[in-house]
Amino acid sequence: MSAENDKTAAEFSQNWKLIKKIIKAEKPLIHHITNNVTVNDCANLTLNWGALPVMAPAAEESAQMVENAAALVLNLGTISSRQLDSMLKAGRRANELEIPIILDPVGVGATKFRTEAAQKILSELNIDLIKGNKGEISFLAGKAAEVKGVESIGEYSDIGKSAGELARKLGAVVVVSSEVDLISDGSQLTEVDRGHPLLGEVVGTGCMLGSTLAVFTAAAGSSSLSLFEAAKTAVYYYSLAGEKAAKKEATPARFKIEFMDQIYLLR
């Protein structure tokens, strides 16, 4: 390991010790209005980090539920008109209370409705962090993008530039989930080259990364860490858990279980 890598690992370790201490003391509540396909995985992963998950998609209670939360996750994976209404209600209340919002614009650009939902959220709410794949982030940045279903296809040689432009436009931290993850706050850009290909063989690892980012964002609010520092630390340890799991299991189903356990062991 190079001296520069040693320095980076030491920085992440220091950040994680601080975040872990806050999570243990505060057990932050993470409110999700999220993807029906991965809701159980996101709940378990949040719990494995040491935080408390709540999934309250009903428009009748979403705003009230967020009042006790430390972060709000909005995931467009299985978006509907009713779910969008709930997201906007919870998001407005979160903005009023200065509770951070994490947006996962799953599949934006694939359909007109999904695109309009993302645009409405971004126009009406202040979003603190956006996590997406290369296609989703490029699309939101106004660049050419190819999204097939909820998957990014095509080449994105300027994705770092696109992430920075989107971060500056929205005043948010942007996380690009890929083989090499990128994190930008509009003035800084960091790469996290960790993880394992098996993370891409399990449905929902992107959604679970969104939950992870919410946990770390919530903890950062009670620390001296910036949102940018918390986000890159979250991506690093999430990816590290993937590496550790892949050393023990080589097939997707078994890997997924081991990955969840490695998150728990990191805490």
mmCIF file of N, CA and C in Angstrom, residues 20-110:
data_model
loop_
_atom_site.group_PDB
_atom_site.id
_atom_site.type_symbol
_atom_site.label_atom_id
_atom_site.label_comp_id
_atom_site.label_asym_id
_atom_site.label_seq_id
_atom_site.Cartn_x
_atom_site.Cartn_y
_atom_site.Cartn_z
ATOM 1 N N LYS A 20 -19.211 6.047 14.125
ATOM 2 C CA LYS A 20 -19.662 4.859 14.856
ATOM 3 C C LYS A 20 -20.048 5.216 16.293
ATOM 4 N N LYS A 21 -19.272 6.084 16.909
ATOM 5 C CA LYS A 21 -19.556 6.511 18.280
ATOM 6 C C LYS A 21 -20.893 7.243 18.351
ATOM 7 N N ILE A 22 -21.155 8.107 17.366
ATOM 8 C CA ILE A 22 -22.405 8.876 17.342
ATOM 9 C C ILE A 22 -23.601 7.952 17.088
ATOM 10 N N ILE A 23 -23.453 7.024 16.152
ATOM 11 C CA ILE A 23 -24.543 6.084 15.865
ATOM 12 C C ILE A 23 -24.895 5.281 17.112
ATOM 13 N N LYS A 24 -23.870 4.815 17.814
ATOM 14 C CA LYS A 24 -24.108 4.007 19.016
ATOM 15 C C LYS A 24 -24.825 4.812 20.093
ATOM 16 N N ALA A 25 -24.460 6.085 20.218
ATOM 17 C CA ALA A 25 -25.048 6.922 21.265
ATOM 18 C C ALA A 25 -26.449 7.400 20.913
ATOM 19 N N GLU A 26 -26.670 7.721 19.646
ATOM 20 C CA GLU A 26 -27.927 8.372 19.262
ATOM 21 C C GLU A 26 -28.924 7.451 18.574
ATOM 22 N N LYS A 27 -28.462 6.346 17.990
ATOM 23 C CA LYS A 27 -29.334 5.450 17.226
ATOM 24 C C LYS A 27 -30.294 6.255 16.339
ATOM 25 N N PRO A 28 -29.760 6.948 15.338
ATOM 26 C CA PRO A 28 -30.585 7.825 14.513
ATOM 27 C C PRO A 28 -31.678 7.074 13.754
ATOM 28 N N LEU A 29 -32.848 7.681 13.688
ATOM 29 C CA LEU A 29 -33.976 7.113 12.955
ATOM 30 C C LEU A 29 -33.876 7.550 11.499
ATOM 31 N N ILE A 30 -33.890 6.586 10.591
ATOM 32 C CA ILE A 30 -33.802 6.872 9.158
ATOM 33 C C ILE A 30 -35.156 6.558 8.525
ATOM 34 N N HIS A 31 -35.841 7.585 8.088
ATOM 35 C CA HIS A 31 -37.161 7.439 7.476
ATOM 36 C C HIS A 31 -36.990 7.183 5.979
ATOM 37 N N HIS A 32 -37.568 6.095 5.512
ATOM 38 C CA HIS A 32 -37.491 5.724 4.094
ATOM 39 C C HIS A 32 -38.869 5.816 3.425
ATOM 40 N N ILE A 33 -38.914 6.427 2.271
ATOM 41 C CA ILE A 33 -40.017 6.236 1.334
ATOM 42 C C ILE A 33 -39.321 5.682 0.103
ATOM 43 N N THR A 34 -39.402 4.385 -0.071
ATOM 44 C CA THR A 34 -38.406 3.736 -0.916
ATOM 45 C C THR A 34 -38.992 2.670 -1.832
ATOM 46 N N ASN A 35 -38.092 1.968 -2.448
ATOM 47 C CA ASN A 35 -38.343 0.954 -3.462
ATOM 48 C C ASN A 35 -38.994 -0.290 -2.835
ATOM 49 N N ASN A 36 -40.155 -0.682 -3.313
ATOM 50 C CA ASN A 36 -40.829 -1.865 -2.778
ATOM 51 C C ASN A 36 -40.019 -3.143 -2.983
ATOM 52 N N VAL A 37 -39.177 -3.158 -4.000
ATOM 53 C CA VAL A 37 -38.382 -4.353 -4.299
ATOM 54 C C VAL A 37 -37.327 -4.595 -3.224
ATOM 55 N N THR A 38 -36.791 -3.517 -2.649
ATOM 56 C CA THR A 38 -35.635 -3.640 -1.760
ATOM 57 C C THR A 38 -35.895 -3.122 -0.352
ATOM 58 N N VAL A 39 -37.137 -2.861 -0.016
ATOM 59 C CA VAL A 39 -37.450 -2.212 1.256
ATOM 60 C C VAL A 39 -36.952 -3.027 2.456
ATOM 61 N N ASN A 40 -37.091 -4.341 2.424
ATOM 62 C CA ASN A 40 -36.646 -5.173 3.534
ATOM 63 C C ASN A 40 -35.128 -5.148 3.673
ATOM 64 N N ASP A 41 -34.430 -5.189 2.541
ATOM 65 C CA ASP A 41 -32.970 -5.141 2.574
ATOM 66 C C ASP A 41 -32.483 -3.811 3.148
ATOM 67 N N CYS A 42 -33.116 -2.719 2.735
ATOM 68 C CA CYS A 42 -32.716 -1.402 3.227
ATOM 69 C C CYS A 42 -32.961 -1.278 4.731
ATOM 70 N N ALA A 43 -34.065 -1.841 5.197
ATOM 71 C CA ALA A 43 -34.364 -1.803 6.628
ATOM 72 C C ALA A 43 -33.321 -2.584 7.422
ATOM 73 N N ASN A 44 -32.999 -3.791 6.962
ATOM 74 C CA ASN A 44 -32.018 -4.609 7.671
ATOM 75 C C ASN A 44 -30.633 -3.987 7.642
ATOM 76 N N LEU A 45 -30.254 -3.430 6.509
ATOM 77 C CA LEU A 45 -28.931 -2.830 6.404
ATOM 78 C C LEU A 45 -28.805 -1.630 7.335
ATOM 79 N N THR A 46 -29.849 -0.804 7.394
ATOM 80 C CA THR A 46 -29.847 0.350 8.295
ATOM 81 C C THR A 46 -29.656 -0.110 9.737
ATOM 82 N N LEU A 47 -30.356 -1.170 10.098
ATOM 83 C CA LEU A 47 -30.242 -1.725 11.445
ATOM 84 C C LEU A 47 -28.848 -2.295 11.685
ATOM 85 N N ASN A 48 -28.270 -2.918 10.666
ATOM 86 C CA ASN A 48 -26.937 -3.491 10.812
ATOM 87 C C ASN A 48 -25.872 -2.419 11.046
ATOM 88 N N TRP A 49 -26.099 -1.222 10.512
ATOM 89 C CA TRP A 49 -25.164 -0.119 10.781
ATOM 90 C C TRP A 49 -25.321 0.400 12.206
ATOM 91 N N GLY A 50 -26.421 0.049 12.850
ATOM 92 C CA GLY A 50 -26.656 0.501 14.210
ATOM 93 C C GLY A 50 -27.707 1.585 14.322
ATOM 94 N N ALA A 51 -28.285 1.998 13.190
ATOM 95 C CA ALA A 51 -29.341 2.999 13.183
ATOM 96 C C ALA A 51 -30.709 2.315 13.220
ATOM 97 N N LEU A 52 -31.769 3.105 13.256
ATOM 98 C CA LEU A 52 -33.125 2.574 13.312
ATOM 99 C C LEU A 52 -33.865 2.896 12.015
ATOM 100 N N PRO A 53 -34.366 1.884 11.311
ATOM 101 C CA PRO A 53 -35.108 2.140 10.078
ATOM 102 C C PRO A 53 -36.599 2.289 10.340
ATOM 103 N N VAL A 54 -37.244 3.133 9.554
ATOM 104 C CA VAL A 54 -38.698 3.163 9.535
ATOM 105 C C VAL A 54 -39.124 3.376 8.091
ATOM 106 N N MET A 55 -40.093 2.599 7.642
ATOM 107 C CA MET A 55 -40.628 2.683 6.302
ATOM 108 C C MET A 55 -42.089 3.141 6.414
ATOM 109 N N ALA A 56 -42.345 4.409 6.132
ATOM 110 C CA ALA A 56 -43.688 4.968 6.304
ATOM 111 C C ALA A 56 -44.093 5.696 5.019
ATOM 112 N N PRO A 57 -44.543 4.940 3.996
ATOM 113 C CA PRO A 57 -44.833 5.548 2.695
ATOM 114 C C PRO A 57 -46.192 6.233 2.592
ATOM 115 N N ALA A 58 -47.074 6.058 3.575
ATOM 116 C CA ALA A 58 -48.415 6.628 3.482
ATOM 117 C C ALA A 58 -48.368 8.146 3.581
ATOM 118 N N ALA A 59 -49.033 8.812 2.653
ATOM 119 C CA ALA A 59 -49.069 10.272 2.652
ATOM 120 C C ALA A 59 -49.712 10.823 3.911
ATOM 121 N N GLU A 60 -50.576 10.017 4.538
ATOM 122 C CA GLU A 60 -51.272 10.457 5.741
ATOM 123 C C GLU A 60 -50.340 10.601 6.961
ATOM 124 N N GLU A 61 -49.166 9.952 6.916
ATOM 125 C CA GLU A 61 -48.293 10.001 8.081
ATOM 126 C C GLU A 61 -46.841 10.330 7.773
ATOM 127 N N SER A 62 -46.480 10.410 6.509
ATOM 128 C CA SER A 62 -45.055 10.552 6.172
ATOM 129 C C SER A 62 -44.437 11.827 6.736
ATOM 130 N N ALA A 63 -45.173 12.927 6.725
ATOM 131 C CA ALA A 63 -44.641 14.185 7.250
ATOM 132 C C ALA A 63 -44.489 14.133 8.760
ATOM 133 N N GLN A 64 -45.439 13.514 9.431
ATOM 134 C CA GLN A 64 -45.360 13.404 10.892
ATOM 135 C C GLN A 64 -44.218 12.474 11.293
ATOM 136 N N MET A 65 -44.048 11.376 10.562
ATOM 137 C CA MET A 65 -42.988 10.435 10.890
ATOM 138 C C MET A 65 -41.607 11.069 10.786
ATOM 139 N N VAL A 66 -41.427 11.940 9.800
ATOM 140 C CA VAL A 66 -40.100 12.519 9.590
ATOM 141 C C VAL A 66 -39.701 13.469 10.720
ATOM 142 N N GLU A 67 -40.657 13.902 11.511
ATOM 143 C CA GLU A 67 -40.358 14.828 12.599
ATOM 144 C C GLU A 67 -39.417 14.229 13.640
ATOM 145 N N ASN A 68 -39.408 12.923 13.765
ATOM 146 C CA ASN A 68 -38.524 12.250 14.721
ATOM 147 C C ASN A 68 -37.297 11.628 14.058
ATOM 148 N N ALA A 69 -37.152 11.853 12.760
ATOM 149 C CA ALA A 69 -36.061 11.225 12.012
ATOM 150 C C ALA A 69 -34.813 12.103 11.996
ATOM 151 N N ALA A 70 -33.684 11.455 11.737
ATOM 152 C CA ALA A 70 -32.410 12.161 11.591
ATOM 153 C C ALA A 70 -32.017 12.292 10.128
ATOM 154 N N ALA A 71 -32.712 11.573 9.249
ATOM 155 C CA ALA A 71 -32.485 11.679 7.802
ATOM 156 C C ALA A 71 -33.684 11.067 7.083
ATOM 157 N N LEU A 72 -33.907 11.509 5.864
ATOM 158 C CA LEU A 72 -35.013 11.026 5.029
ATOM 159 C C LEU A 72 -34.465 10.517 3.708
ATOM 160 N N VAL A 73 -34.829 9.294 3.348
ATOM 161 C CA VAL A 73 -34.433 8.699 2.070
ATOM 162 C C VAL A 73 -35.634 8.688 1.131
ATOM 163 N N LEU A 74 -35.451 9.252 -0.061
ATOM 164 C CA LEU A 74 -36.470 9.214 -1.107
ATOM 165 C C LEU A 74 -35.905 8.417 -2.276
ATOM 166 N N ASN A 75 -36.512 7.274 -2.564
ATOM 167 C CA ASN A 75 -36.019 6.363 -3.598
ATOM 168 C C ASN A 75 -37.132 6.148 -4.625
ATOM 169 N N LEU A 76 -36.832 6.429 -5.894
ATOM 170 C CA LEU A 76 -37.847 6.391 -6.952
ATOM 171 C C LEU A 76 -38.000 5.023 -7.607
ATOM 172 N N GLY A 77 -37.456 3.992 -7.001
ATOM 173 C CA GLY A 77 -37.427 2.675 -7.640
ATOM 174 C C GLY A 77 -38.765 2.161 -8.103
ATOM 175 N N THR A 78 -39.808 2.317 -7.290
ATOM 176 C CA THR A 78 -41.155 1.867 -7.673
ATOM 177 C C THR A 78 -42.133 3.033 -7.482
ATOM 178 N N ILE A 79 -41.776 4.170 -8.024
ATOM 179 C CA ILE A 79 -42.519 5.406 -7.820
ATOM 180 C C ILE A 79 -43.947 5.323 -8.380
ATOM 181 N N SER A 80 -44.882 5.891 -7.628
ATOM 182 C CA SER A 80 -46.279 6.011 -8.041
ATOM 183 C C SER A 80 -46.736 7.430 -7.709
ATOM 184 N N SER A 81 -47.890 7.822 -8.218
ATOM 185 C CA SER A 81 -48.401 9.160 -7.925
ATOM 186 C C SER A 81 -48.617 9.346 -6.431
ATOM 187 N N ARG A 82 -49.163 8.332 -5.789
ATOM 188 C CA ARG A 82 -49.412 8.424 -4.351
ATOM 189 C C ARG A 82 -48.102 8.484 -3.564
ATOM 190 N N GLN A 83 -47.133 7.699 -3.987
ATOM 191 C CA GLN A 83 -45.845 7.725 -3.294
ATOM 192 C C GLN A 83 -45.153 9.078 -3.488
ATOM 193 N N LEU A 84 -45.280 9.643 -4.669
ATOM 194 C CA LEU A 84 -44.694 10.959 -4.931
ATOM 195 C C LEU A 84 -45.311 12.010 -4.011
ATOM 196 N N ASP A 85 -46.608 11.964 -3.833
ATOM 197 C CA ASP A 85 -47.286 12.882 -2.929
ATOM 198 C C ASP A 85 -46.733 12.743 -1.513
ATOM 199 N N SER A 86 -46.521 11.514 -1.086
ATOM 200 C CA SER A 86 -45.968 11.260 0.240
ATOM 201 C C SER A 86 -44.548 11.806 0.361
ATOM 202 N N MET A 87 -43.743 11.614 -0.674
ATOM 203 C CA MET A 87 -42.372 12.118 -0.674
ATOM 204 C C MET A 87 -42.336 13.635 -0.531
ATOM 205 N N LEU A 88 -43.196 14.311 -1.263
ATOM 206 C CA LEU A 88 -43.214 15.774 -1.220
ATOM 207 C C LEU A 88 -43.660 16.278 0.147
ATOM 208 N N LYS A 89 -44.641 15.625 0.737
ATOM 209 C CA LYS A 89 -45.112 16.035 2.065
ATOM 210 C C LYS A 89 -44.014 15.830 3.112
ATOM 211 N N ALA A 90 -43.389 14.666 3.087
ATOM 212 C CA ALA A 90 -42.313 14.385 4.046
ATOM 213 C C ALA A 90 -41.119 15.299 3.783
ATOM 214 N N GLY A 91 -40.820 15.529 2.518
ATOM 215 C CA GLY A 91 -39.679 16.367 2.172
ATOM 216 C C GLY A 91 -39.853 17.811 2.610
ATOM 217 N N ARG A 92 -41.052 18.344 2.442
ATOM 218 C CA ARG A 92 -41.294 19.728 2.874
ATOM 219 C C ARG A 92 -41.108 19.868 4.379
ATOM 220 N N ARG A 93 -41.627 18.876 5.119
ATOM 221 C CA ARG A 93 -41.479 18.927 6.576
ATOM 222 C C ARG A 93 -40.013 18.750 6.970
ATOM 223 N N ALA A 94 -39.293 17.884 6.280
ATOM 224 C CA ALA A 94 -37.871 17.702 6.554
ATOM 225 C C ALA A 94 -37.107 18.996 6.308
ATOM 226 N N ASN A 95 -37.417 19.696 5.225
ATOM 227 C CA ASN A 95 -36.767 20.976 4.947
ATOM 228 C C ASN A 95 -37.054 21.991 6.043
ATOM 229 N N GLU A 96 -38.290 22.018 6.517
ATOM 230 C CA GLU A 96 -38.653 22.952 7.589
ATOM 231 C C GLU A 96 -37.833 22.695 8.849
ATOM 232 N N LEU A 97 -37.583 21.413 9.132
ATOM 233 C CA LEU A 97 -36.866 21.027 10.347
ATOM 234 C C LEU A 97 -35.367 20.867 10.123
ATOM 235 N N GLU A 98 -34.911 21.129 8.903
ATOM 236 C CA GLU A 98 -33.499 20.993 8.527
ATOM 237 C C GLU A 98 -32.987 19.570 8.722
ATOM 238 N N ILE A 99 -33.839 18.632 8.394
ATOM 239 C CA ILE A 99 -33.465 17.218 8.393
ATOM 240 C C ILE A 99 -32.953 16.860 6.999
ATOM 241 N N PRO A 100 -31.770 16.290 6.876
ATOM 242 C CA PRO A 100 -31.195 16.033 5.548
ATOM 243 C C PRO A 100 -32.004 15.021 4.733
ATOM 244 N N ILE A 101 -32.054 15.276 3.429
ATOM 245 C CA ILE A 101 -32.771 14.404 2.495
ATOM 246 C C ILE A 101 -31.771 13.788 1.529
ATOM 247 N N ILE A 102 -31.874 12.474 1.369
ATOM 248 C CA ILE A 102 -31.048 11.722 0.414
ATOM 249 C C ILE A 102 -31.962 11.245 -0.703
ATOM 250 N N LEU A 103 -31.660 11.620 -1.931
ATOM 251 C CA LEU A 103 -32.471 11.241 -3.090
ATOM 252 C C LEU A 103 -31.745 10.199 -3.929
ATOM 253 N N ASP A 104 -32.450 9.108 -4.226
ATOM 254 C CA ASP A 104 -31.949 8.083 -5.142
ATOM 255 C C ASP A 104 -32.890 8.068 -6.347
ATOM 256 N N PRO A 105 -32.524 8.755 -7.429
ATOM 257 C CA PRO A 105 -33.415 8.921 -8.585
ATOM 258 C C PRO A 105 -33.399 7.700 -9.511
ATOM 259 N N VAL A 106 -33.798 6.570 -8.981
ATOM 260 C CA VAL A 106 -33.687 5.296 -9.699
ATOM 261 C C VAL A 106 -34.427 5.351 -11.043
ATOM 262 N N GLY A 107 -33.702 5.077 -12.114
ATOM 263 C CA GLY A 107 -34.317 4.987 -13.432
ATOM 264 C C GLY A 107 -34.737 6.297 -14.047
ATOM 265 N N VAL A 108 -34.292 7.434 -13.485
ATOM 266 C CA VAL A 108 -34.690 8.719 -14.068
ATOM 267 C C VAL A 108 -34.213 8.781 -15.525
ATOM 268 N N GLY A 109 -35.092 9.234 -16.393
ATOM 269 C CA GLY A 109 -34.793 9.264 -17.824
ATOM 270 C C GLY A 109 -35.354 8.088 -18.588
ATOM 271 N N ALA A 110 -35.770 7.033 -17.867
ATOM 272 C CA ALA A 110 -36.297 5.843 -18.533
ATOM 273 C C ALA A 110 -37.728 6.052 -19.021
#
